[in-house]
XYZ file of C-alpha atoms in Angstrom:
391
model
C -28.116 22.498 -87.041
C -27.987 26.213 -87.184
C -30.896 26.233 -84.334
C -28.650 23.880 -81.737
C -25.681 26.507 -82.608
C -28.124 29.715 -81.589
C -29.075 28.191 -78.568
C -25.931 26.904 -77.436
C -24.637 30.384 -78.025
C -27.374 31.899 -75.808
C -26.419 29.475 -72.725
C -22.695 30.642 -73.127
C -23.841 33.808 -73.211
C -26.082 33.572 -70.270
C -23.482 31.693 -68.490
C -20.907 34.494 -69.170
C -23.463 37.452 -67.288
C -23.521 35.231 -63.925
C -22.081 36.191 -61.101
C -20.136 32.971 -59.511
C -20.913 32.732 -55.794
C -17.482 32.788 -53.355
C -16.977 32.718 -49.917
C -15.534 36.444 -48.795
C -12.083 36.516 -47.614
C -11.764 38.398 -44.259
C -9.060 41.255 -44.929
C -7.504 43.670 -42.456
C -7.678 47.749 -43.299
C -4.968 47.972 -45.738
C -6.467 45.075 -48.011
C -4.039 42.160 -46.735
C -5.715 38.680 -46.015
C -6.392 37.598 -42.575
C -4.570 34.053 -41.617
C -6.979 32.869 -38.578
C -5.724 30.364 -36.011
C -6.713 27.155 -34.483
C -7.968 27.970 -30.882
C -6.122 26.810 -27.970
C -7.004 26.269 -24.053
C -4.971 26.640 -21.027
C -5.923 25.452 -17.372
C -4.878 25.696 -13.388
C -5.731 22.199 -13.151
C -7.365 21.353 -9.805
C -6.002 18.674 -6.910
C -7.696 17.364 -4.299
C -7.038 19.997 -2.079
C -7.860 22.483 -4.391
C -11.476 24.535 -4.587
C -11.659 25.681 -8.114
C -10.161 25.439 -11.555
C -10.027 28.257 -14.465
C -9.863 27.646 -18.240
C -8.749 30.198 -20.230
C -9.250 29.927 -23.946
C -7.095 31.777 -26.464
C -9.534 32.528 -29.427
C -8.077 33.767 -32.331
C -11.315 33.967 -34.798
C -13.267 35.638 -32.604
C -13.883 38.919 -32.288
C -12.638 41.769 -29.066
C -16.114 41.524 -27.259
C -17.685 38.505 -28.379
C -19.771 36.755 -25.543
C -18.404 32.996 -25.302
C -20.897 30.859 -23.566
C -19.554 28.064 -21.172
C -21.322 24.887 -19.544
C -19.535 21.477 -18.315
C -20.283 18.687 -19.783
C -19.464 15.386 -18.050
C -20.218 11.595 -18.747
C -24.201 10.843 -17.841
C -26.638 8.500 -18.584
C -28.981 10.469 -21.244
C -32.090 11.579 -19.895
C -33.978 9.807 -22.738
C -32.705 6.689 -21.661
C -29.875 3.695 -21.789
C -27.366 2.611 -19.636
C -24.041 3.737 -21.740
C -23.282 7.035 -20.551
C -22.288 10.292 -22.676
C -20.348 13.308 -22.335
C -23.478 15.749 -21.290
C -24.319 19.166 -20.481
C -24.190 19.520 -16.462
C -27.469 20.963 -15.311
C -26.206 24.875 -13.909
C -22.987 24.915 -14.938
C -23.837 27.559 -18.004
C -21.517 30.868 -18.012
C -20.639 33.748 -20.033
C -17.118 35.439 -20.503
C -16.118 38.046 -23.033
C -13.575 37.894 -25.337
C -10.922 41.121 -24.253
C -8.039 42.211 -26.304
C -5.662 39.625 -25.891
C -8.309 37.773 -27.669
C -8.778 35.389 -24.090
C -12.138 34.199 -22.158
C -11.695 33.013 -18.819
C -13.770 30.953 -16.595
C -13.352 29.678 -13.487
C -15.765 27.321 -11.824
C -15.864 25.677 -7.393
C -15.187 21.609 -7.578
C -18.587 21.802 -6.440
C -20.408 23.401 -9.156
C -18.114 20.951 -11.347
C -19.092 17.423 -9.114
C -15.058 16.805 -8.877
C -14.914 14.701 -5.270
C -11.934 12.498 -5.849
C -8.675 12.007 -7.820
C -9.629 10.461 -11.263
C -12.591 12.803 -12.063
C -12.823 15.050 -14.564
C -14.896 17.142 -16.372
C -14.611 19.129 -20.154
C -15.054 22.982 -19.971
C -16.646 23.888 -23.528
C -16.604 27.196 -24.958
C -19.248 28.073 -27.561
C -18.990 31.878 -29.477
C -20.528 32.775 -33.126
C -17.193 33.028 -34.552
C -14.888 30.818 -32.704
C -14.858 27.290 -30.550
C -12.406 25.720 -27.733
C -12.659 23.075 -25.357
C -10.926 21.689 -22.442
C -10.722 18.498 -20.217
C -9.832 19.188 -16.454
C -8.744 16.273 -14.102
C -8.786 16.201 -10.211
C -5.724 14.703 -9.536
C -3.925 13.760 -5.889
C -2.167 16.419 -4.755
C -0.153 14.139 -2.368
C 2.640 11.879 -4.412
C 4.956 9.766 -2.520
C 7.998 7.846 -3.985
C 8.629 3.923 -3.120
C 11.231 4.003 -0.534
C 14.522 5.790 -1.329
C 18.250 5.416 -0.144
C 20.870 8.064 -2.002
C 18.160 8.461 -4.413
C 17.846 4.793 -5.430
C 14.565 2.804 -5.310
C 15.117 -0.205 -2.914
C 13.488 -3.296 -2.181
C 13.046 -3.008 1.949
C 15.063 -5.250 3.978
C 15.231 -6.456 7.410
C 17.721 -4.512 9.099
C 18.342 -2.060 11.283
C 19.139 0.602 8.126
C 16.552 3.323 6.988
C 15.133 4.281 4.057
C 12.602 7.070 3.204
C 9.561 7.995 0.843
C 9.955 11.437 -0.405
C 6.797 12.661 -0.399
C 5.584 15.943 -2.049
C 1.818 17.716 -1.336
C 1.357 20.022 -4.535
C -1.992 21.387 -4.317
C -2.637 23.849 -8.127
C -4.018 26.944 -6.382
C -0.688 27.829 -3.999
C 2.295 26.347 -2.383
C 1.934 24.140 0.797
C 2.586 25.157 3.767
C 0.403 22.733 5.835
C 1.876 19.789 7.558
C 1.911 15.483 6.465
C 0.160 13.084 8.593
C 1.877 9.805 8.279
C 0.890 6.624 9.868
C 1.817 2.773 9.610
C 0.070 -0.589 9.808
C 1.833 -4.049 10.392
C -0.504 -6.376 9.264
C -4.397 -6.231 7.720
C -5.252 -6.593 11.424
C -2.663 -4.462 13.100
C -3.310 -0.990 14.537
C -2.567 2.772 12.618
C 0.620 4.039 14.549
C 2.086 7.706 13.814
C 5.388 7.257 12.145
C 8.134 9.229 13.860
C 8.683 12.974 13.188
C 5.050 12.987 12.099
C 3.591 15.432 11.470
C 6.271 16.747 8.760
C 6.597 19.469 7.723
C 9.218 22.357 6.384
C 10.910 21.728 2.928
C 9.671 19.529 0.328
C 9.756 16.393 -0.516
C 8.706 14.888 3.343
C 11.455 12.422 4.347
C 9.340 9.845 5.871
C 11.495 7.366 7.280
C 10.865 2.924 7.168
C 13.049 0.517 8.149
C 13.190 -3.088 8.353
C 12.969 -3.234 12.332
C 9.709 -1.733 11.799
C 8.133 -5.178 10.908
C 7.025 -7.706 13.291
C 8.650 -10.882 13.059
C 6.684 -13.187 10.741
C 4.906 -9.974 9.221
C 6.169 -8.810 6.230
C 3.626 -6.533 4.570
C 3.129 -3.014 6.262
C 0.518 -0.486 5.106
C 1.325 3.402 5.045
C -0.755 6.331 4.732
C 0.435 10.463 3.949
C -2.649 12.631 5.057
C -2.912 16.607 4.282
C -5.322 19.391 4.820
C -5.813 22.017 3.218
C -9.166 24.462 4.158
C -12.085 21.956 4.055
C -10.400 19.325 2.112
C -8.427 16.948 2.961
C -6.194 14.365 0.493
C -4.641 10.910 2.150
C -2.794 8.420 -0.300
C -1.987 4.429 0.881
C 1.768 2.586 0.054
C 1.895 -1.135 0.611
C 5.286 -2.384 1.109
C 6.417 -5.761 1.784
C 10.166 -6.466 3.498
C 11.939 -9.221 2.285
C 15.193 -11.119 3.960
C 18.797 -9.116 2.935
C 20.008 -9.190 -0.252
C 22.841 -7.640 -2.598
C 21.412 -4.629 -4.381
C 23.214 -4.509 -7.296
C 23.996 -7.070 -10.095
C 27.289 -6.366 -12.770
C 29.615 -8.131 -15.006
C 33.003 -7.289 -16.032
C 35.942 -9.002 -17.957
C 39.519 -9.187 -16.740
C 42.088 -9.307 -19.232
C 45.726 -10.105 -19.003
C 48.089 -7.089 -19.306
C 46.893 -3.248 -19.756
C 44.547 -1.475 -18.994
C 41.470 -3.923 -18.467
C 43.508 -6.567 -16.088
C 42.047 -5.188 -13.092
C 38.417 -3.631 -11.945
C 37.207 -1.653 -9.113
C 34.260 -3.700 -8.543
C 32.582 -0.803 -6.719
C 31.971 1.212 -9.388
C 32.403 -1.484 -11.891
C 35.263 0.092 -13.755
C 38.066 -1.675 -15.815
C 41.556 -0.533 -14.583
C 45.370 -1.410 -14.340
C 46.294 -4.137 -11.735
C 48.176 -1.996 -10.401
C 45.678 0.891 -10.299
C 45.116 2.287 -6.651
C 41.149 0.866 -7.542
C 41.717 -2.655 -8.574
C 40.157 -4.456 -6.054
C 40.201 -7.567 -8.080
C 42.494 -8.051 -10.554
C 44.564 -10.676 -12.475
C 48.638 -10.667 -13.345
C 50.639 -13.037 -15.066
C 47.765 -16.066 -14.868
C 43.870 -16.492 -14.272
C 44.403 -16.469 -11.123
C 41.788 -13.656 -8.867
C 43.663 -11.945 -6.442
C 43.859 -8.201 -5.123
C 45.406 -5.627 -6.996
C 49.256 -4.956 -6.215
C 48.452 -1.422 -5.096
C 45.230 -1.620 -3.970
C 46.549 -4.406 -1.578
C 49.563 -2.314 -0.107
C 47.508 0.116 0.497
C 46.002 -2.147 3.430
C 43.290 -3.183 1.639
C 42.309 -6.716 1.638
C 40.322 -9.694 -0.384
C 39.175 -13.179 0.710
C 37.763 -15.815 -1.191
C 35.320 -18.383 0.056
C 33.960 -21.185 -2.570
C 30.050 -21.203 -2.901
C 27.573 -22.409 -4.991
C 25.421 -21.226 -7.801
C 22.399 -22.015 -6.084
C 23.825 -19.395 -3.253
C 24.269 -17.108 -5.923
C 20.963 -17.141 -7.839
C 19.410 -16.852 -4.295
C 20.973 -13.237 -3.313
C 20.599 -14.058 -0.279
C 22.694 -12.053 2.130
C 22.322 -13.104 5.885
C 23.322 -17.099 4.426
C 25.494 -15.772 1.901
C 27.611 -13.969 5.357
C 26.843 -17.220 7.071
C 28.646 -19.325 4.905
C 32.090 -16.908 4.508
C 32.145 -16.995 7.815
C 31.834 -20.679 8.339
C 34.364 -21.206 4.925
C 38.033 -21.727 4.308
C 39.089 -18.430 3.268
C 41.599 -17.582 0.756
C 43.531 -14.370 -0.435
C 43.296 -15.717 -4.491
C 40.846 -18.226 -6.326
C 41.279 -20.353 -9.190
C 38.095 -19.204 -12.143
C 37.779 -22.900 -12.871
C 38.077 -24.368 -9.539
C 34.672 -25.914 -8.370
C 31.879 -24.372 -9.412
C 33.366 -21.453 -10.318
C 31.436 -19.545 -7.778
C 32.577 -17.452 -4.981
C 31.844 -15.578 -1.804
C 33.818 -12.175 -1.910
C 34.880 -9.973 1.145
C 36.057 -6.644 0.479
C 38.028 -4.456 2.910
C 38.320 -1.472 1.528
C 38.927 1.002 3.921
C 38.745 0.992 7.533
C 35.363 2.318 7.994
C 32.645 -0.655 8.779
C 30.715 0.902 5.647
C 34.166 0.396 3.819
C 33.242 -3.624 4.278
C 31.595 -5.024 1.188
C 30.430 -8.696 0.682
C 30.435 -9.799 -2.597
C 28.757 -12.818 -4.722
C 30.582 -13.899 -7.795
C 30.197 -16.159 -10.768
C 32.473 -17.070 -13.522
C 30.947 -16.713 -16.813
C 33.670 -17.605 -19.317
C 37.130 -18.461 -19.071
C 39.342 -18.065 -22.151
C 42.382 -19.423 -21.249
C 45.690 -17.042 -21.489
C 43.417 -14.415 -21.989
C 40.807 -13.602 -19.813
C 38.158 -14.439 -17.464
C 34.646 -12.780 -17.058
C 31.889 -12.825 -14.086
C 28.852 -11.335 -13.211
C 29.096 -10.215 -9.547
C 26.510 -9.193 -6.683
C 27.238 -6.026 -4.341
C 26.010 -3.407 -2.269
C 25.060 -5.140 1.067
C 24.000 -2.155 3.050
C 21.772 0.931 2.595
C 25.296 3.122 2.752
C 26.816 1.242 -0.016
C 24.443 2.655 -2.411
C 26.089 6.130 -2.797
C 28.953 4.493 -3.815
C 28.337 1.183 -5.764
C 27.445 2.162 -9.239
């Protein structure tokens, strides 16, 4: 017993005389630890009209001086073999940069040297240093962007009429503003011929208005193709827009409630408000029954409302050259009874007396509570000019 306490002593003590191994602590001059960052990366970015890219990595364990090397690496098929491909080394593409004060390394590196031919490539910048590591994925991406078409800066649908709308369409190449000019063309048809658009080439202040408009289709052709073509040096970018037209239609769909009395028994349906009856706005508005009518103001005002009965077939279709056909070919009235018929009906609002101040109008009773209210969803907006001012 006394020999397993002797030698159990001499491990403790032996134990007690070794130095335990830790990792050093890196400390500035005056003693106080140094807290080192996670590195960071920061890129030009490259477009298709661009001819280089730069990385610049922010390296905050390195050292001032420390030689970073740099090489691309980009998906391949390994040498060795196999058909998935990995994110490689790219033969040539190996660099040095030194770290300077600001504790940065940039690189910068031709869309050549880097294979980037079209929008969707990319490649991954890697930066490799003793003390310190960073990487960075660069994309080539279109330098030409083009809205769908645009009227008071709402998408629409085209339609077939005489009205114009317009892509907005922006060239943003990385390296420096744009001050080339847009090549835009049109197609009718798979089999129809590239025309230039009118007022191409654009060019002054961005975004490009390019205009389309309904008469611009064929009849019995409803699918145009676009293109928007740049230059810029030896490159050049072009982006395609498909747009079908389609017959004319109500942009906008809204419901509302009319209640009796207050503040809610009217509604300026081009805005889709609730107001007084007697609000200079009420364009529709009940008083005293269910009945629809005008507003009492709005009406002496000059303004005017007619009622045609329809269908809700007509207004599930939104469609606006036989939705016009059949007020015009109707019995009109200045009121309609909610629960009369179908409870559908074909509005025409005179608003004003520009022709823009015309509105046609597609309504359908929803619900009816009786001595209370009545409320609708409604269809509006029947030309391009409408739209900056239905809401």
């Amino acid at each position: 017993m006394k020999k397993f306490i002797s030698i159990f002593c001499v491990l403790i003590s032996i134990l007690s005389c070794t130095k335990q191994d830790y990792y050093e602590i890196p400390k500035d001059a005056s003693g106080k630890v140094i807290l080192t960052g996670i590195s960071s990366t920061a890129t030009t970015g490259i477009s298709t009209l661009d001819g280089s890219f730069s990385v610049t990595a922010t390296l905050p364990n390195a050292k001032v001086g420390d030689v970073m090397n740099i090489e691309l690496l980009q998906l391949q098929i390994p040498t060795s073999g196999g058909t998935t491909k990995q994110l490689l080394p790219m033969t040539g593409t190996q660099k040095t940069a030194t770290v300077g004060a600001d504790m940065k390394a940039t690189v910068t590196y031709t869309r050549d040297l880097a294979k980037l031919t079209k929008a969707t490539d990319y490649v991954t910048v890697a930066f490799n240093g003793v003390t310190d590591y960073a990487k960075q994925r660069v994309d080539m991406v279109p330098a030409i962007t083009t809205t769908k078409p645009i009227v008071s800066g709402v998408v629409v649908d085209v339609a077939r009429t005489a009205e114009t709308a317009y892509f907005n369409v922006n060239v943003t190449p990385k390296e420096a503003a744009y001050t080339g000019t847009l090549v835009a063309k049109r197609k009718n048809g798979t089999t129809g011929t590239w025309v230039a658009i009118a007022g191409s080439p654009f060019s002054g202040t961005q975004p490009f208005l390019v205009p389309i408009s309904g008469v611009d289709f064929a009849a019995g052709k409803d699918t145009m193709f676009y293109s928007f073509s740049a230059a810029k040096g030896a490159y050049t970018d072009e982006v395609l827009s498909t747009v079908i037209v389609r017959d004319p239609y109500f942009f906008l769909k809204k419901s509302a409630t009319l209640t009796l009395g207050g503040s809610a028994a009217g509604r300026n349906l081009l805005i889709n408000a609730a107001v007084a009856e007697n609000a200079a706005t009420a364009n529709i508005a009940i008083s005293g029954s269910l009945i629809l009518k005008g507003g009492s103001a709005w009406l002496a005002a000059g303004n005017t409302i007619e009622f045609v009965p329809t269908t809700i077939a007509m207004y599930d279709a939104n469609n606006l050259t036989n939705t016009i056909a059949a007020f015009t070919a109707g019995t009109k009235t200045v009121t309609a009874d909610p629960i009369s018929g179908a409870g559908a009906f074909i509005c025409k609002i005179v608003n004003g007396p520009a022709a823009t101040d015309v509105y046609y109008s597609l309504l359908k009773v929803t619900s009816v509570l009786p001595g209370v209210s009545i409320s609708f969803e409604y269809r509006i907006g029947d030309k391009y000019a409408h739209l900056s001012v239905v809401k």
